[in-house]
PDB file of C-alpha atoms and ligand atoms in Angstrom:
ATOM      1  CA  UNK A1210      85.962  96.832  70.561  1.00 91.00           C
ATOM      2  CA  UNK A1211      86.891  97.462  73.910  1.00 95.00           C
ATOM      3  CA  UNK A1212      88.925  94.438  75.228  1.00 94.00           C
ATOM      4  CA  UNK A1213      89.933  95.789  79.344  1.00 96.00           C
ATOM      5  CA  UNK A1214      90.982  99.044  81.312  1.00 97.00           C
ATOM      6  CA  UNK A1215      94.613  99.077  80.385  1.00 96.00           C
ATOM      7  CA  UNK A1216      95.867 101.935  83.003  1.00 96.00           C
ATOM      8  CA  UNK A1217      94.198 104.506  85.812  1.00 98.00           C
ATOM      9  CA  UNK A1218      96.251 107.688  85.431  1.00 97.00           C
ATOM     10  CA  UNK A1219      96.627 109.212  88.694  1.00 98.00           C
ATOM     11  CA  UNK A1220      98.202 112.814  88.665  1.00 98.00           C
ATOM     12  CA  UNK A1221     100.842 113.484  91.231  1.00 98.00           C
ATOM     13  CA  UNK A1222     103.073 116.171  92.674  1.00 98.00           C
ATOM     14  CA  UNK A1223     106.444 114.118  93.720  1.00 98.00           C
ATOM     15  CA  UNK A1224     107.103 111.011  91.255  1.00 98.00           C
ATOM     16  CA  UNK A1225     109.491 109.610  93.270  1.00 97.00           C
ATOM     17  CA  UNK A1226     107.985 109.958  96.971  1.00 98.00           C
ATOM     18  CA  UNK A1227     104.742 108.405  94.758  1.00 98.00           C
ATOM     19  CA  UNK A1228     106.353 105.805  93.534  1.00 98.00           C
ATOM     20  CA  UNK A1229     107.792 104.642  96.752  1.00 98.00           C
ATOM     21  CA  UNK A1230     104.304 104.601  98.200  1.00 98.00           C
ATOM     22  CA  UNK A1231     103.010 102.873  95.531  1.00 98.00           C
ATOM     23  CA  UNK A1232     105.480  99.756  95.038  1.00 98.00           C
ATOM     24  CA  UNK A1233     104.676  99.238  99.009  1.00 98.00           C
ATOM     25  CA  UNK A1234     100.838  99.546  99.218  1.00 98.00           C
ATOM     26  CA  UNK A1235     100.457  97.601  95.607  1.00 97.00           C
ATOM     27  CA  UNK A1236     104.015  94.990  96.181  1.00 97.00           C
ATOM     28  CA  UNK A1237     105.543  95.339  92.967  1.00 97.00           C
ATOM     29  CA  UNK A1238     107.961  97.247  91.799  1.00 97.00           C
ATOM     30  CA  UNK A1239     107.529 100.008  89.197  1.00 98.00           C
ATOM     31  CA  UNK A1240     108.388  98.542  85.990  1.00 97.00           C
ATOM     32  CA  UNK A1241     108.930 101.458  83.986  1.00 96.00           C
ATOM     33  CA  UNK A1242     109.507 105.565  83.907  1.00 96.00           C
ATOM     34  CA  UNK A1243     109.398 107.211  81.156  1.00 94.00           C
ATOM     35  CA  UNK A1244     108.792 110.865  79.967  1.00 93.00           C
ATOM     36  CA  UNK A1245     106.811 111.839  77.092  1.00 87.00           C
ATOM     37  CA  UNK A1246     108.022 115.355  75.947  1.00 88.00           C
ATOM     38  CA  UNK A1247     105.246 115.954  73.818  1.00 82.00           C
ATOM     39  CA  UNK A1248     102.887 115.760  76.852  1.00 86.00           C
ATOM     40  CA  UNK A1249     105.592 117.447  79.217  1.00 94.00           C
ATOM     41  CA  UNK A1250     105.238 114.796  81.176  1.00 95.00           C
ATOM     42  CA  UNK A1251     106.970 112.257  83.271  1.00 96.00           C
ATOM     43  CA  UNK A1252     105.332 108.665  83.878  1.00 96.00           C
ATOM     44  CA  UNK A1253     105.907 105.714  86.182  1.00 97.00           C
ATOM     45  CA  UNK A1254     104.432 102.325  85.478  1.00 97.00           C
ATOM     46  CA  UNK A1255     103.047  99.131  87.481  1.00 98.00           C
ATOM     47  CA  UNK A1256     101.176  96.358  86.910  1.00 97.00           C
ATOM     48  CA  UNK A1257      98.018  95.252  88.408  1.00 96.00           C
ATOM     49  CA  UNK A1258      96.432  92.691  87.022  1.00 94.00           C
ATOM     50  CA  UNK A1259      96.019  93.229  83.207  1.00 92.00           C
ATOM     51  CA  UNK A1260      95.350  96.589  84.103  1.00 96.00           C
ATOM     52  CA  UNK A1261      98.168  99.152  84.974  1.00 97.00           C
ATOM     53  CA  UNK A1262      98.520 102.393  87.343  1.00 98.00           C
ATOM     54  CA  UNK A1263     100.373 105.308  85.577  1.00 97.00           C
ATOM     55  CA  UNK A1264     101.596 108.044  87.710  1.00 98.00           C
ATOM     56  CA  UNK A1265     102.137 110.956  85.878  1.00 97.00           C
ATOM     57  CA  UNK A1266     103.870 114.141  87.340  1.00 98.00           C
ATOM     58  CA  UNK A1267     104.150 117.540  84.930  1.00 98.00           C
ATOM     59  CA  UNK A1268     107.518 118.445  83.672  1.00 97.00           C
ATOM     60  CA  UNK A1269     106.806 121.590  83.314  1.00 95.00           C
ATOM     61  CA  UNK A1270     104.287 124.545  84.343  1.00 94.00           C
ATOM     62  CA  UNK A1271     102.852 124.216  80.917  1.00 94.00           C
ATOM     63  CA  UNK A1272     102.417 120.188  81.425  1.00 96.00           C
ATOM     64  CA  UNK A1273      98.828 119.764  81.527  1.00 94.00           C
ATOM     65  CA  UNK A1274      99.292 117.552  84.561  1.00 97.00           C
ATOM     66  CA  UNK A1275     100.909 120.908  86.566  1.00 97.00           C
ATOM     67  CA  UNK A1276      97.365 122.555  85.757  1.00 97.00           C
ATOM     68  CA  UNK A1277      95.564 119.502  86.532  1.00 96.00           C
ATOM     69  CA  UNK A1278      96.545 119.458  90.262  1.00 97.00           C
ATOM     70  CA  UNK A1279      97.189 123.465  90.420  1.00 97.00           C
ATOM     71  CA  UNK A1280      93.151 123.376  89.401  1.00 96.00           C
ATOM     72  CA  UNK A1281      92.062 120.138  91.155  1.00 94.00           C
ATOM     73  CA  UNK A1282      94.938 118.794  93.126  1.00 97.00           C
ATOM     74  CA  UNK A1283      96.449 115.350  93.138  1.00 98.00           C
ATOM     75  CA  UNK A1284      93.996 112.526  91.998  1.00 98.00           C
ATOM     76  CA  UNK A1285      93.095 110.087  89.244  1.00 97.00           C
ATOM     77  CA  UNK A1286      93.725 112.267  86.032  1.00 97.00           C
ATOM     78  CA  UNK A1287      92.353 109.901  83.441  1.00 97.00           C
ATOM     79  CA  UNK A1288      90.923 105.997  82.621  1.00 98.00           C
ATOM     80  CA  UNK A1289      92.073 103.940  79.972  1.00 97.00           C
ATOM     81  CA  UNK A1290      90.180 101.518  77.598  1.00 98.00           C
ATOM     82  CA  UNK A1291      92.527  99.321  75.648  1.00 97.00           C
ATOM     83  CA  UNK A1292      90.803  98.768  72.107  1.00 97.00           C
ATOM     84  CA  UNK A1293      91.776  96.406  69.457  1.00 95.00           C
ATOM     85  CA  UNK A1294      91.638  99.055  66.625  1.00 95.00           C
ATOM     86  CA  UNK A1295      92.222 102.543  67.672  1.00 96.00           C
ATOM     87  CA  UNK A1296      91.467 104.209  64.230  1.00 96.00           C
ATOM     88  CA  UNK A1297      88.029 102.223  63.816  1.00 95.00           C
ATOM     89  CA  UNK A1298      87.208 103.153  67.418  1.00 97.00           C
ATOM     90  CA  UNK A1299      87.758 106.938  66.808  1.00 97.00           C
ATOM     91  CA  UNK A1300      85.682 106.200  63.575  1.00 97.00           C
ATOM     92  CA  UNK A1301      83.175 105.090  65.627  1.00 97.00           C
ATOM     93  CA  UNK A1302      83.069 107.738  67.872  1.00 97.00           C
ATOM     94  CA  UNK A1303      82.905 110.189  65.339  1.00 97.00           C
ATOM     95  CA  UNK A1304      80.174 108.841  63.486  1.00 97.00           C
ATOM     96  CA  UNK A1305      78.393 108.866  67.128  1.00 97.00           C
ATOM     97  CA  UNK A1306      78.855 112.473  67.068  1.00 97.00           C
ATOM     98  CA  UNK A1307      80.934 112.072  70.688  1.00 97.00           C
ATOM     99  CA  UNK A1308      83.463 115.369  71.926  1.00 97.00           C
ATOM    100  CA  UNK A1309      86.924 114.006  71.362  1.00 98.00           C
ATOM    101  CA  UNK A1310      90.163 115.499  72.070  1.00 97.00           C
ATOM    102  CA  UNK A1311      92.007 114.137  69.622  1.00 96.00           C
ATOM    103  CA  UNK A1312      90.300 113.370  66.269  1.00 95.00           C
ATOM    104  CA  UNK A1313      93.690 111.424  65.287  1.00 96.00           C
ATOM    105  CA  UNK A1314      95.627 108.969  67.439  1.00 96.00           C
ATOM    106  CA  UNK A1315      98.830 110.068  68.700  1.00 92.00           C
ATOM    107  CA  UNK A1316     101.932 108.733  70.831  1.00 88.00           C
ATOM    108  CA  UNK A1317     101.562 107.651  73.973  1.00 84.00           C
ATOM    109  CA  UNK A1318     103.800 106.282  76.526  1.00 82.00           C
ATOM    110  CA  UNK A1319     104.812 102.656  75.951  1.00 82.00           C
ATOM    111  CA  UNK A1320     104.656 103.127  72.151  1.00 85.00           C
ATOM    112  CA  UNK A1321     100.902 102.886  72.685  1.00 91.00           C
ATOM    113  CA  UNK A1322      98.440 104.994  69.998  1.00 95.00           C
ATOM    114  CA  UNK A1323      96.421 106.814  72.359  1.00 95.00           C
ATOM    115  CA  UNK A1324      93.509 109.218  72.130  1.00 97.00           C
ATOM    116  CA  UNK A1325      91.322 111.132  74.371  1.00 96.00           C
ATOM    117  CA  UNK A1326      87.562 111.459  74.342  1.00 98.00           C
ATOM    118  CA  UNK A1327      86.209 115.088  76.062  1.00 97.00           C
ATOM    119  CA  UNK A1328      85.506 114.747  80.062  1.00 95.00           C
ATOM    120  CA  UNK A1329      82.033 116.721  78.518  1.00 96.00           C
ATOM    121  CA  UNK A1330      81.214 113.347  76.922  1.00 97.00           C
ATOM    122  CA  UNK A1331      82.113 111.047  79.691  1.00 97.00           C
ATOM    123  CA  UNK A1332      80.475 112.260  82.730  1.00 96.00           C
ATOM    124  CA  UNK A1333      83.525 114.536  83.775  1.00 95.00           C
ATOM    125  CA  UNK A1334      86.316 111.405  83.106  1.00 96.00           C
ATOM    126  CA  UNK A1335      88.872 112.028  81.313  1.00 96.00           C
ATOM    127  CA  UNK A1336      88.920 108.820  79.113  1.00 98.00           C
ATOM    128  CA  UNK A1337      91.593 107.338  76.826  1.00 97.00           C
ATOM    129  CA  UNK A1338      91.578 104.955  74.428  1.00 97.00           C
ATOM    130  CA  UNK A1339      94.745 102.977  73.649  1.00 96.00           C
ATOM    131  CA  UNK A1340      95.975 100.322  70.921  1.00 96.00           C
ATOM    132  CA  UNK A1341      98.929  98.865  69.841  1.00 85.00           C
ATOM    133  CA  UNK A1342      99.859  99.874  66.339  1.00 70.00           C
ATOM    134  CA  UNK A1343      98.397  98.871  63.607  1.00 53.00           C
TER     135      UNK A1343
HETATM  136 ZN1   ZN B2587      97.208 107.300  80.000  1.00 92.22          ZN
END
């Protein structure tokens, strides 16, 4: 079951000159920056609501984030549905026959388990589902 969004991921070019914007226009400071290696990428946190903004700038030229804007330029990269049960949700989608990225969940940011269902399936958005373990 879906339960909320739990974070917009907006791609960006400068983390730092992003978050500075960001803690003004939204009044709250960033809460969190992290990088996840596997993803070569490096992610800044805030909360709005139950929901969260992620900014996420490549670490690399291979970061998929670095192609992202090289491609499309800076934007919202992905959306994120929190579920209560990652593995039955993935199981669902399956059964549904819907594109996924990832057929397994993986680690995310925040210690969530995250996977990613095909922009083909979603009307061009990339979409992520996240849990807490389980
Ligand atoms: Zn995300």
């Amino acid at each position: 079951m879906i339960t909320h969004i739990e974070h917009i991921g907006i791609a960006v070019k400068d983390l730092d000159q992003s978050i500075k914007f960001y803690e003004d226009f939204l009044g709250t400071k960033c809460y969190a920056v992290e990088e996840v290696a596997d993803q070569k990428v490096k992610t800044a946190f805030f909360k709005v609501g139950e929901t969260k903004i992620e900014l996420l700038e490549g670490t690399s030229s291979e970061s998929p984030i670095t192609k992202f804007i090289e491609k499309r330029g800076e934007g919202i990269h992905h959306i994120a549905f929190a579920v209560d049960d990652i593995k039955s949700k993935l199981t669902e989608l399956k059964e549904k026959n819907i594109q996924l990225i990832d057929s397994e969940p993986r680690l995310g940011a925040e210690g969530l388990q995250i996977a990613f269902i095909h922009p083909k399936a979603t009307n061009g958005v990339l979409t992520e589902i996240c849990s807490h373990e389980k």
